[in-house]
Coordinates of C-alpha atoms in Angstrom, one line a residue:
M1 CA -0.2 0.2 -0.1
K2 CA 1.4 3.4 -1.2
R3 CA 2.1 6.0 1.9
T4 CA 0.8 9.4 1.9
L5 CA 3.0 12.1 3.3
V6 CA 2.7 15.8 3.4
F7 CA 5.7 18.0 2.3
A8 CA 5.0 21.3 4.1
T9 CA 5.8 23.6 0.8
N10 CA 3.7 25.1 -2.1
N11 CA 7.2 25.2 -4.1
L12 CA 6.5 22.8 -7.1
H13 CA 10.3 22.7 -7.8
K14 CA 11.1 21.5 -4.5
L15 CA 8.0 18.9 -4.5
E16 CA 9.0 17.5 -8.2
E17 CA 12.8 17.4 -6.9
V18 CA 11.9 15.6 -4.0
S19 CA 9.0 13.3 -5.4
Q20 CA 12.1 12.3 -8.1
I21 CA 14.3 11.1 -4.8
V22 CA 11.5 9.2 -2.7
G23 CA 10.2 7.3 -5.7
D24 CA 7.1 5.8 -6.2
Q25 CA 6.3 4.2 -2.8
I26 CA 5.4 7.6 -1.4
E27 CA 2.5 9.9 -2.7
L28 CA 3.7 13.0 -1.7
R29 CA 1.0 15.9 -1.2
S30 CA 1.5 19.8 -0.8
L31 CA -0.1 22.5 1.6
K32 CA -2.4 23.3 -1.3
D33 CA -3.2 19.3 -1.8
I34 CA -4.7 19.6 2.4
G35 CA -6.2 22.9 2.0
C36 CA -3.7 24.7 3.8
K37 CA -3.3 28.4 2.9
E38 CA -2.3 29.7 6.4
D39 CA 1.3 31.6 7.0
I40 CA 3.3 29.0 8.6
P41 CA 5.3 30.6 11.5
E42 CA 9.0 30.3 10.9
T43 CA 10.4 32.4 14.3
A44 CA 13.1 29.7 15.5
D45 CA 16.6 30.9 15.5
T46 CA 17.7 27.5 13.8
L47 CA 17.3 25.4 10.7
E48 CA 16.3 22.6 12.6
G49 CA 14.0 24.9 14.9
N50 CA 12.3 26.3 11.8
A51 CA 11.8 23.0 10.2
L52 CA 10.3 21.3 13.2
Q53 CA 8.0 24.5 13.9
K54 CA 6.4 23.9 10.2
A55 CA 6.1 20.1 10.5
R56 CA 4.5 20.6 14.1
F57 CA 2.3 23.1 12.7
I58 CA 0.9 21.0 10.1
Y59 CA 0.6 17.9 12.2
D60 CA -0.9 19.5 14.8
R61 CA -4.0 21.2 12.7
Y62 CA -4.4 18.4 10.0
Q63 CA -3.3 15.1 11.8
V64 CA -1.1 14.3 9.0
D65 CA 2.3 12.5 8.9
C66 CA 4.6 15.3 7.3
F67 CA 7.9 16.9 7.0
A68 CA 9.2 20.2 6.5
D69 CA 12.8 21.5 5.5
D70 CA 14.8 24.6 5.9
T71 CA 17.8 25.5 4.4
G72 CA 20.6 28.4 5.1
L73 CA 24.1 29.2 3.6
E74 CA 26.6 29.3 6.3
I75 CA 29.8 31.4 5.8
E76 CA 32.7 31.0 7.7
A77 CA 34.5 34.6 7.8
L78 CA 30.8 35.7 8.6
Q79 CA 30.4 33.6 11.6
G80 CA 28.1 31.3 9.9
A81 CA 25.8 34.1 8.8
P82 CA 23.5 34.4 7.0
G83 CA 22.2 31.1 8.2
V84 CA 18.5 30.9 9.2
Y85 CA 18.1 34.5 7.6
S86 CA 19.5 33.4 4.4
A87 CA 16.3 34.3 2.5
R88 CA 16.0 37.8 4.4
Y89 CA 19.5 38.5 4.8
A90 CA 19.4 42.0 2.9
G91 CA 16.1 42.7 4.8
E92 CA 12.5 42.7 4.3
G93 CA 11.0 43.0 0.9
R94 CA 14.6 42.5 -0.7
D95 CA 15.3 39.5 -3.3
S96 CA 18.0 37.0 -4.0
Q97 CA 19.9 39.8 -6.0
D98 CA 20.0 41.8 -2.9
N99 CA 21.0 39.1 -0.7
M100 CA 23.9 37.8 -3.0
N101 CA 24.9 41.5 -3.5
K102 CA 25.2 41.8 0.7
V103 CA 27.2 38.8 1.0
L104 CA 29.5 40.0 -1.9
Q105 CA 30.2 43.1 -0.3
E106 CA 30.4 41.9 3.1
L107 CA 33.3 39.4 1.6
Q108 CA 35.4 42.3 -0.2
G109 CA 38.7 41.4 0.5
E110 CA 38.3 38.4 2.7
T111 CA 40.6 35.7 2.0
N112 CA 38.6 32.6 3.7
R113 CA 35.5 32.4 1.4
N114 CA 34.6 29.0 2.7
A115 CA 30.8 28.1 3.1
R116 CA 28.3 25.6 3.2
F117 CA 24.8 25.0 2.3
R118 CA 22.7 23.2 5.1
T119 CA 19.4 21.6 4.8
A120 CA 17.3 20.3 8.0
I121 CA 14.3 18.2 7.2
S122 CA 11.9 17.6 10.3
L123 CA 9.5 14.3 9.9
I124 CA 6.5 13.5 12.3
S125 CA 5.2 10.3 11.4
G126 CA 3.0 8.3 13.8
G127 CA 3.3 11.3 16.0
K128 CA 7.3 10.7 16.6
E129 CA 9.8 13.2 15.5
Y130 CA 13.0 12.6 13.6
L131 CA 15.5 15.3 11.8
F132 CA 17.6 14.5 8.7
E133 CA 20.4 17.0 7.6
G134 CA 22.3 17.5 4.4
I135 CA 25.3 19.9 3.9
I136 CA 27.4 20.7 1.0
N137 CA 30.8 22.5 1.4
G138 CA 32.1 25.0 -0.9
V139 CA 33.3 28.4 -1.2
I140 CA 31.9 31.7 -2.1
T141 CA 32.8 33.2 -5.5
D142 CA 34.0 36.9 -6.1
E143 CA 31.2 37.4 -8.7
K144 CA 27.8 35.9 -9.7
R145 CA 28.0 33.4 -12.4
G146 CA 25.4 31.3 -14.2
E147 CA 21.6 31.5 -14.9
A148 CA 20.1 28.3 -13.3
G149 CA 18.9 27.8 -9.9
F150 CA 17.8 30.1 -7.5
G151 CA 18.9 31.8 -4.4
Y152 CA 22.9 32.0 -3.7
D153 CA 23.1 29.3 -6.4
P154 CA 25.3 32.3 -8.6
I155 CA 27.8 32.9 -6.0
F156 CA 28.4 29.2 -4.5
L157 CA 31.0 26.8 -6.0
P158 CA 30.6 23.4 -4.3
D159 CA 33.8 21.8 -3.4
G160 CA 35.1 19.2 -6.1
Y161 CA 33.8 21.3 -9.2
H162 CA 34.7 24.3 -11.2
Q163 CA 31.2 25.6 -11.9
T164 CA 28.8 27.2 -9.1
F165 CA 25.4 25.7 -8.6
A166 CA 23.8 28.0 -11.0
E167 CA 26.2 27.2 -13.8
L168 CA 26.1 23.4 -13.1
G169 CA 22.3 23.1 -13.8
N170 CA 19.6 21.3 -11.9
E171 CA 20.5 17.7 -13.0
I172 CA 23.7 17.6 -11.3
K173 CA 22.9 20.0 -8.4
N174 CA 19.9 18.1 -7.4
H175 CA 21.9 15.0 -7.1
I176 CA 24.9 16.6 -4.8
S177 CA 23.1 19.6 -3.1
H178 CA 22.4 19.7 0.4
R179 CA 18.8 19.3 0.0
A180 CA 19.2 15.9 -2.5
L181 CA 21.6 14.7 0.7
A182 CA 18.9 15.1 3.6
V183 CA 16.1 14.2 1.1
Q184 CA 18.1 11.0 0.4
K185 CA 18.2 10.3 4.4
L186 CA 14.6 10.8 4.9
S187 CA 14.0 8.4 1.7
D188 CA 16.1 5.6 3.1
F189 CA 14.5 6.0 6.6
L190 CA 10.9 5.8 5.0
K191 CA 11.9 2.8 3.2
T192 CA 13.2 0.8 6.0
T193 CA 10.1 1.7 8.2
L194 CA 7.6 0.7 5.3
K195 CA 8.9 -2.7 5.4

Protein backbone atom coordinates (compact mmCIF):
# COMPACT_ATOMS: atom_id res chain seq x y z
CA MET A 1 0.00 0.00 0.00
CA LYS A 2 1.33 3.42 -0.99
CA ARG A 3 2.04 5.74 1.92
CA THR A 4 0.90 9.39 1.82
CA LEU A 5 3.09 12.11 3.25
CA VAL A 6 2.59 15.88 3.25
CA PHE A 7 5.56 18.07 2.36
CA ALA A 8 5.00 21.44 4.05
CA THR A 9 5.60 23.48 0.91
CA ASN A 10 3.79 24.98 -2.06
CA ASN A 11 7.04 25.27 -4.03
CA LEU A 12 6.39 23.01 -7.03
CA HIS A 13 10.11 22.89 -7.90
CA LYS A 14 10.93 21.52 -4.44
CA LEU A 15 7.99 19.10 -4.57
CA GLU A 16 9.11 17.69 -7.93
CA GLU A 17 12.74 17.41 -6.81
CA VAL A 18 11.78 15.53 -3.64
CA SER A 19 9.28 13.30 -5.50
CA GLN A 20 12.05 12.10 -7.81
CA ILE A 21 14.23 11.14 -4.85
CA VAL A 22 11.60 9.36 -2.73
CA GLY A 23 10.26 7.45 -5.73
CA ASP A 24 6.80 6.02 -6.17
CA GLN A 25 6.44 4.15 -2.87
CA ILE A 26 5.30 7.46 -1.32
CA GLU A 27 2.57 9.80 -2.51
CA LEU A 28 3.70 13.32 -1.73
CA ARG A 29 1.09 15.99 -1.12
CA SER A 30 1.62 19.74 -0.87
CA LEU A 31 0.06 22.29 1.49
CA LYS A 32 -2.36 23.21 -1.30
CA ASP A 33 -3.43 19.55 -1.56
CA ILE A 34 -4.56 19.55 2.09
CA GLY A 35 -6.19 22.99 1.88
CA CYS A 36 -3.61 24.80 4.01
CA LYS A 37 -3.60 28.50 3.12
CA GLU A 38 -2.19 29.80 6.39
CA ASP A 39 1.21 31.41 6.79
CA ILE A 40 3.30 28.87 8.65
CA PRO A 41 5.53 30.49 11.28
CA GLU A 42 9.31 30.32 10.96
CA THR A 43 10.47 32.13 14.07
CA ALA A 44 13.12 29.73 15.46
CA ASP A 45 16.77 30.75 15.55
CA THR A 46 18.04 27.52 13.94
CA LEU A 47 17.29 25.67 10.71
CA GLU A 48 16.29 22.60 12.73
CA GLY A 49 13.96 24.70 14.86
CA ASN A 50 12.22 26.21 11.82
CA ALA A 51 11.80 22.83 10.11
CA LEU A 52 10.33 21.34 13.30
CA GLN A 53 8.08 24.36 13.87
CA LYS A 54 6.61 24.02 10.36
CA ALA A 55 6.13 20.23 10.64
CA ARG A 56 4.46 20.54 14.06
CA PHE A 57 2.15 23.27 12.74
CA ILE A 58 0.87 20.97 9.97
CA TYR A 59 0.72 17.85 12.15
CA ASP A 60 -1.17 19.60 14.96
CA ARG A 61 -3.76 21.21 12.67
CA TYR A 62 -4.28 18.51 10.06
CA GLN A 63 -3.31 15.29 11.89
CA VAL A 64 -1.30 13.99 8.90
CA ASP A 65 2.20 12.57 8.69
CA CYS A 66 4.35 15.33 7.24
CA PHE A 67 7.80 16.80 6.86
CA ALA A 68 9.21 20.30 6.46
CA ASP A 69 12.61 21.66 5.57
CA ASP A 70 14.69 24.76 6.13
CA THR A 71 17.92 25.65 4.37
CA GLY A 72 20.64 28.17 5.01
CA LEU A 73 23.95 29.33 3.59
CA GLU A 74 26.60 29.43 6.32
CA ILE A 75 29.78 31.43 5.64
CA GLU A 76 32.84 30.97 7.88
CA ALA A 77 34.12 34.56 7.66
CA LEU A 78 30.65 35.85 8.59
CA GLN A 79 30.43 33.61 11.69
CA GLY A 80 27.86 31.37 10.01
CA ALA A 81 25.71 34.15 8.53
CA PRO A 82 23.38 34.45 6.75
CA GLY A 83 22.31 31.05 8.16
CA VAL A 84 18.70 30.93 9.30
CA TYR A 85 18.21 34.42 7.82
CA SER A 86 19.36 33.42 4.31
CA ALA A 87 16.06 34.20 2.57
CA ARG A 88 15.82 37.71 4.06
CA TYR A 89 19.48 38.56 4.64
CA ALA A 90 19.31 41.94 2.86
CA GLY A 91 16.09 42.81 4.70
CA GLU A 92 12.35 42.31 4.31
CA GLY A 93 11.06 42.90 0.81
CA ARG A 94 14.47 42.36 -0.75
CA ASP A 95 15.22 39.56 -3.23
CA SER A 96 17.96 37.00 -3.87
CA GLN A 97 19.95 39.50 -5.96
CA ASP A 98 20.02 41.86 -2.97
CA ASN A 99 21.03 38.99 -0.68
CA MET A 100 23.91 37.96 -2.97
CA ASN A 101 25.07 41.56 -3.34
CA LYS A 102 25.18 41.95 0.44
CA VAL A 103 27.25 38.75 0.85
CA LEU A 104 29.68 39.76 -1.92
CA GLN A 105 30.05 43.23 -0.38
CA GLU A 106 30.69 41.82 3.10
CA LEU A 107 33.34 39.43 1.73
CA GLN A 108 35.23 42.07 -0.26
CA GLY A 109 38.94 41.65 0.50
CA GLU A 110 38.27 38.50 2.56
CA THR A 111 40.56 35.55 1.76
CA ASN A 112 38.54 32.97 3.72
CA ARG A 113 35.57 32.34 1.46
CA ASN A 114 34.67 28.90 2.86
CA ALA A 115 30.94 28.28 3.07
CA ARG A 116 28.40 25.51 3.21
CA PHE A 117 24.76 25.00 2.38
CA ARG A 118 22.86 23.09 5.05
CA THR A 119 19.33 21.65 4.92
CA ALA A 120 17.42 20.35 7.94
CA ILE A 121 14.34 18.18 7.43
CA SER A 122 11.90 17.45 10.24
CA LEU A 123 9.59 14.45 9.79
CA ILE A 124 6.60 13.72 12.00
CA SER A 125 5.30 10.21 11.45
CA GLY A 126 2.86 8.49 13.77
CA GLY A 127 3.38 11.30 16.27
CA LYS A 128 7.16 10.71 16.46
CA GLU A 129 9.66 13.35 15.36
CA TYR A 130 12.77 12.64 13.29
CA LEU A 131 15.50 14.95 11.98
CA PHE A 132 17.67 14.63 8.86
CA GLU A 133 20.49 16.88 7.67
CA GLY A 134 22.32 17.46 4.40
CA ILE A 135 25.49 19.54 4.01
CA ILE A 136 27.57 20.51 1.00
CA ASN A 137 30.78 22.47 1.44
CA GLY A 138 32.23 24.98 -0.99
CA VAL A 139 33.37 28.58 -1.38
CA ILE A 140 31.78 31.91 -2.26
CA THR A 141 32.92 33.25 -5.64
CA ASP A 142 34.01 36.85 -6.24
CA GLU A 143 31.12 37.46 -8.64
CA LYS A 144 27.81 35.95 -9.76
CA ARG A 145 28.15 33.19 -12.36
CA GLY A 146 25.40 31.27 -14.15
CA GLU A 147 21.68 31.63 -14.80
CA ALA A 148 20.14 28.40 -13.46
CA GLY A 149 19.00 27.65 -9.91
CA PHE A 150 17.79 30.19 -7.38
CA GLY A 151 18.84 31.93 -4.18
CA TYR A 152 22.60 32.01 -3.70
CA ASP A 153 23.35 29.45 -6.45
CA PRO A 154 25.28 31.93 -8.69
CA ILE A 155 27.88 32.64 -5.97
CA PHE A 156 28.28 29.15 -4.45
CA LEU A 157 31.04 26.93 -5.87
CA PRO A 158 30.73 23.39 -4.43
CA ASP A 159 33.91 21.52 -3.47
CA GLY A 160 35.23 19.37 -6.32
CA TYR A 161 33.57 21.43 -9.06
CA HIS A 162 34.68 24.35 -11.24
CA GLN A 163 31.19 25.70 -11.77
CA THR A 164 28.72 27.36 -9.41
CA PHE A 165 25.39 25.72 -8.60
CA ALA A 166 23.85 28.13 -11.13
CA GLU A 167 26.27 26.95 -13.85
CA LEU A 168 26.01 23.23 -13.08
CA GLY A 169 22.31 23.08 -13.88
CA ASN A 170 19.56 21.32 -11.96
CA GLU A 171 20.36 17.75 -13.01
CA ILE A 172 23.81 17.77 -11.40
CA LYS A 173 22.85 20.11 -8.57
CA ASN A 174 19.88 17.94 -7.58
CA HIS A 175 22.20 14.95 -7.14
CA ILE A 176 24.85 16.64 -4.99
CA SER A 177 22.98 19.42 -3.17
CA HIS A 178 22.38 19.78 0.55
CA ARG A 179 18.63 19.27 0.00
CA ALA A 180 19.23 16.14 -2.11
CA LEU A 181 21.46 14.67 0.62
CA ALA A 182 18.91 15.39 3.37
CA VAL A 183 16.01 14.06 1.28
CA GLN A 184 17.98 10.91 0.46
CA LYS A 185 18.39 10.27 4.21
CA LEU A 186 14.65 10.83 4.66
CA SER A 187 13.88 8.50 1.75
CA ASP A 188 16.18 5.75 3.05
CA PHE A 189 14.52 6.01 6.47
CA LEU A 190 11.02 5.83 4.98
CA LYS A 191 11.95 2.79 2.88
CA THR A 192 13.17 0.91 5.95
CA THR A 193 10.11 1.86 8.02
CA LEU A 194 7.75 0.80 5.24
CA LYS A 195 9.00 -2.80 5.34
